PDB file of C-alpha atoms in Angstrom:
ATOM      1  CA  UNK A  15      12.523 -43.958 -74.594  1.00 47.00           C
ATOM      2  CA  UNK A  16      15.639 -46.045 -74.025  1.00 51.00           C
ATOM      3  CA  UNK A  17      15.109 -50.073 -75.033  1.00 53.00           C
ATOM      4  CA  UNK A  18      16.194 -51.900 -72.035  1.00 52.00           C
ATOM      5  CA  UNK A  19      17.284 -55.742 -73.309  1.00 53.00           C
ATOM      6  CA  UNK A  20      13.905 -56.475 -71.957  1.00 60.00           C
ATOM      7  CA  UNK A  21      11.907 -53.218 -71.461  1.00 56.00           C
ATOM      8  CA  UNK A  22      11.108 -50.023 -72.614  1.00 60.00           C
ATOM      9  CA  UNK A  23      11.455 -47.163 -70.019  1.00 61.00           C
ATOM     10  CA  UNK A  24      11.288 -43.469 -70.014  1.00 68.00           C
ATOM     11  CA  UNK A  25      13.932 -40.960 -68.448  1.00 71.00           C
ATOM     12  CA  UNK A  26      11.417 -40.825 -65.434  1.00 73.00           C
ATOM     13  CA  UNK A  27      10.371 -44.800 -64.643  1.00 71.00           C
ATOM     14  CA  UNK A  28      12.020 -46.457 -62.223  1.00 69.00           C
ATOM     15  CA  UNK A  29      12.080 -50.056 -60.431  1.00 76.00           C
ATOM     16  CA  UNK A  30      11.753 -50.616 -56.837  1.00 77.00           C
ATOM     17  CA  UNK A  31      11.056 -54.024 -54.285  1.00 83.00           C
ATOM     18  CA  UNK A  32       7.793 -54.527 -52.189  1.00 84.00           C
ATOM     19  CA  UNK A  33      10.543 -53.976 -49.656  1.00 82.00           C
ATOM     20  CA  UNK A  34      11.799 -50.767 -50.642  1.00 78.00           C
ATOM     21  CA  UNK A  35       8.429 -49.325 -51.755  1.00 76.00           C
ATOM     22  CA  UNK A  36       7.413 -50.525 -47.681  1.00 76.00           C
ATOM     23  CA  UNK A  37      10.159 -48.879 -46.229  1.00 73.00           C
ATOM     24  CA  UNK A  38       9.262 -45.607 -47.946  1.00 73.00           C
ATOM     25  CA  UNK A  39       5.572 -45.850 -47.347  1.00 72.00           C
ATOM     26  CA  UNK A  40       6.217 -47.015 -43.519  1.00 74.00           C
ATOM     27  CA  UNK A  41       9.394 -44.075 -43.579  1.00 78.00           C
ATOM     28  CA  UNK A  42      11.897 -46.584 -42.510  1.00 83.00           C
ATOM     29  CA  UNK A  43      15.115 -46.588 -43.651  1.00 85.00           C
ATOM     30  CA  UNK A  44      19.115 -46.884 -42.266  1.00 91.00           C
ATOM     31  CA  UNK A  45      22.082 -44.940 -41.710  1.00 93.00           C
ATOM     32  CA  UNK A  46      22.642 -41.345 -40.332  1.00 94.00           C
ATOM     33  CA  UNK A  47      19.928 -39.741 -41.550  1.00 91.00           C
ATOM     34  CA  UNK A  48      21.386 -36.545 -42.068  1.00 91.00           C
ATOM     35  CA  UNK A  49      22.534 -35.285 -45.241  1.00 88.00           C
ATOM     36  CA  UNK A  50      25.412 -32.317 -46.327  1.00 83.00           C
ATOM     37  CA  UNK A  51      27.030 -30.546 -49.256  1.00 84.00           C
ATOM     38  CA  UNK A  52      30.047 -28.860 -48.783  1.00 84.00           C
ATOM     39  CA  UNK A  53      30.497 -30.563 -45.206  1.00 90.00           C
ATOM     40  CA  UNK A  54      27.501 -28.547 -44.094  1.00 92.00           C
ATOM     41  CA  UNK A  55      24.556 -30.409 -42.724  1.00 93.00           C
ATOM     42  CA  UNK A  56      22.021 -29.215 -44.856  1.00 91.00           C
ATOM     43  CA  UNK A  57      18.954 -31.659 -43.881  1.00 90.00           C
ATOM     44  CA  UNK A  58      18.206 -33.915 -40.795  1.00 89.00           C
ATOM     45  CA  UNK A  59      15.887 -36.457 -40.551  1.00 88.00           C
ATOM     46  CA  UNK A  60      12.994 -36.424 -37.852  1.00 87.00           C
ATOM     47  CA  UNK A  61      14.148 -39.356 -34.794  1.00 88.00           C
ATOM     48  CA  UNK A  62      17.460 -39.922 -37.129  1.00 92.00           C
ATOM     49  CA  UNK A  63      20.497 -41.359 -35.161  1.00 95.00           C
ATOM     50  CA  UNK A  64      21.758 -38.036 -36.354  1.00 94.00           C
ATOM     51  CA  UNK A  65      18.716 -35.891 -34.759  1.00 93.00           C
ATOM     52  CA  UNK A  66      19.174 -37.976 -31.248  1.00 94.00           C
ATOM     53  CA  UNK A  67      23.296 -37.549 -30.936  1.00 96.00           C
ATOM     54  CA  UNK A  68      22.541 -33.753 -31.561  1.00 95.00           C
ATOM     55  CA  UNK A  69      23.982 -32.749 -34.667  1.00 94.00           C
ATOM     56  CA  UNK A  70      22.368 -29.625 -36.152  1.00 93.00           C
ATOM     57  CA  UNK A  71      21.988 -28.234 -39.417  1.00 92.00           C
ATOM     58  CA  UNK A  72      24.437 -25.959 -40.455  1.00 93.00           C
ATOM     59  CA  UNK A  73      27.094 -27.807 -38.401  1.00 95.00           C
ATOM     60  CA  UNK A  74      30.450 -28.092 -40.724  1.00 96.00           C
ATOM     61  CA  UNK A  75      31.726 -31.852 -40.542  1.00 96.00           C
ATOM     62  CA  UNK A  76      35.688 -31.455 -40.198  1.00 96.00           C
ATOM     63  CA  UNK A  77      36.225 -35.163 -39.259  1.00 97.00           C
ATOM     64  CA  UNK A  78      34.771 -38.304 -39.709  1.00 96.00           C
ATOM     65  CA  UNK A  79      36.860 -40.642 -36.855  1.00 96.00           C
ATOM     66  CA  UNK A  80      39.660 -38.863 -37.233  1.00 96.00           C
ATOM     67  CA  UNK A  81      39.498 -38.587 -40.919  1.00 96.00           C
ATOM     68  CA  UNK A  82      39.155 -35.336 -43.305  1.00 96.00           C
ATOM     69  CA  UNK A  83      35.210 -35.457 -43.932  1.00 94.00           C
ATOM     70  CA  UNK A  84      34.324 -36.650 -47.673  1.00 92.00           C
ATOM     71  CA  UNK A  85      31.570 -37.915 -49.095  1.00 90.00           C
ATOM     72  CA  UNK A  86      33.382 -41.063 -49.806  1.00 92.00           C
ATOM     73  CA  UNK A  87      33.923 -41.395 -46.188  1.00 93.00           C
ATOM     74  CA  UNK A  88      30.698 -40.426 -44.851  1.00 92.00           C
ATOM     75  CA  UNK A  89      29.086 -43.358 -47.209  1.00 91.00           C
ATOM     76  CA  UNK A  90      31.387 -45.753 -45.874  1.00 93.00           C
ATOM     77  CA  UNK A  91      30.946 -45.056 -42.272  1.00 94.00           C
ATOM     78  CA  UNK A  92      27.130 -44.982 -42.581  1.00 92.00           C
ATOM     79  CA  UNK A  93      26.315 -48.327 -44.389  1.00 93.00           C
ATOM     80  CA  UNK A  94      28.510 -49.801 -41.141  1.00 94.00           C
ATOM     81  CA  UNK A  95      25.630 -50.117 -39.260  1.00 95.00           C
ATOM     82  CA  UNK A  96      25.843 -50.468 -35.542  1.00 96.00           C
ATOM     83  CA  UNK A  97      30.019 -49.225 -35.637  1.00 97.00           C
ATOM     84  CA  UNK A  98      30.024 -46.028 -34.271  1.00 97.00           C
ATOM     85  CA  UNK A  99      31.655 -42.630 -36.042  1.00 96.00           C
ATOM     86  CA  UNK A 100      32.649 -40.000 -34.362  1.00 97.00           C
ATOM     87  CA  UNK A 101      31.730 -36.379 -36.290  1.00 97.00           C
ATOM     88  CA  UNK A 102      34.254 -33.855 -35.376  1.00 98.00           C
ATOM     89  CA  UNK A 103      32.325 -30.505 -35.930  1.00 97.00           C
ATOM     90  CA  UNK A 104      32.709 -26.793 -35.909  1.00 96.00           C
ATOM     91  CA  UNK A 105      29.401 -25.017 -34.538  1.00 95.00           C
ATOM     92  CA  UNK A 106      29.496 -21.294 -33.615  1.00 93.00           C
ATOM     93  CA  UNK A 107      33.648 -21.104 -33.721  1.00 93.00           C
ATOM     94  CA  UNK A 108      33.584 -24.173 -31.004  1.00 96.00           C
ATOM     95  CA  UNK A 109      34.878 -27.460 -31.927  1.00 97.00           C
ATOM     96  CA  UNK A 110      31.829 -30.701 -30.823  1.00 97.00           C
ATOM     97  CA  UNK A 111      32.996 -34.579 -30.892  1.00 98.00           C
ATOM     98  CA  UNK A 112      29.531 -36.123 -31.280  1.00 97.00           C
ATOM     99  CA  UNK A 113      29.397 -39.977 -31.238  1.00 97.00           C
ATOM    100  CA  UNK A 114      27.069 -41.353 -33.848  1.00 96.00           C
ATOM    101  CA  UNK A 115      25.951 -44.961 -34.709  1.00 97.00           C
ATOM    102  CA  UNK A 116      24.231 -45.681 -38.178  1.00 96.00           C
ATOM    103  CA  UNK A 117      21.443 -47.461 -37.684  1.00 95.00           C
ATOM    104  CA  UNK A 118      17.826 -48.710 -39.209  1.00 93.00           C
ATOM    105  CA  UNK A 119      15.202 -45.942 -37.618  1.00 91.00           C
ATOM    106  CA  UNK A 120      11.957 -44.724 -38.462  1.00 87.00           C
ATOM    107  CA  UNK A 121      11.434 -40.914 -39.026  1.00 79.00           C
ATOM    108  CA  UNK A 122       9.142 -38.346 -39.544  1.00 73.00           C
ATOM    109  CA  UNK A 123       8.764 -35.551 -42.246  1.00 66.00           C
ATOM    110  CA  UNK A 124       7.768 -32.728 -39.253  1.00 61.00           C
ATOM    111  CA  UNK A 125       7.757 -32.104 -36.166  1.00 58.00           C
ATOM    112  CA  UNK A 126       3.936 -31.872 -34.635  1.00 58.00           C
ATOM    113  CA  UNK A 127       3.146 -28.380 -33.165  1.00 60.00           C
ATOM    114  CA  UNK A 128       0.288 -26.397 -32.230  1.00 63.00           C
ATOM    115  CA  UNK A 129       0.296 -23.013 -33.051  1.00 66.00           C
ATOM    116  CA  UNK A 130      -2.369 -20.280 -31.787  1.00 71.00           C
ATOM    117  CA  UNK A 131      -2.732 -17.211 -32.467  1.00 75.00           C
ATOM    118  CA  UNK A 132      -4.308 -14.307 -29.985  1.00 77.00           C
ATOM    119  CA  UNK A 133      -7.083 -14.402 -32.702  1.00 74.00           C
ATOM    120  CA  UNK A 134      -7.719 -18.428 -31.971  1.00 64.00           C
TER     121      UNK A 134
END
């Protein structure tokens, strides 16, 4: 346990707003909504502004307007919301330019499908 000047917590407690713990229950939230490591776009978020302007995962991020991609940068540029970045990326030995604006959006966790089988 670590003693807080007015609380005890545990390594695993943690302290949230109505308005967070809303936004996470309603899955609403801001920015790009797409994630990387290594300038690879590892995950994408469902209706993300990300998702919409067609970014992919496994694109590499070269650029972020203009800039060498960092984290730092990519941080910056998404808590701007409503000033649009433009990704430079590198998909399948082509260079893309795709215009992105960070923005609050509402996602899902998966796409809805129907599958069948010839078996029903």
């Amino acid at each position: 346990m670590i003693k807080d000047s007015k609380y005890y917590k545990d390594k695993w407690s943690f302290v949230q707003t109505e308005e967070s713990y809303n936004d996470g229950v309603n899955q609403k939230t801001s920015g790009f909504g797409c994630y990387y490591s290594g300038n690879i776009i590892k995950t994408m978020r469902i209706d993300s502004p990300c998702d919409k302007a067609g970014l992919l995962r496994g694109d590499k991020v070269t650029h972020i307007n203009g800039e060498s991609a960092t984290t730092k940068i990519y941080n910056s540029a998404q808590d701007n919301l409503g000033v649009e970045v433009t990704f430079t990326i590198q998909r399948d030995y082509t260079t893309k330019y795709i215009a992105i604006t960070p923005s609050e959006y509402t996602y899902k966790q998966s796409k809805r499908q129907l599958i069948t089988t010839d078996d029903g």
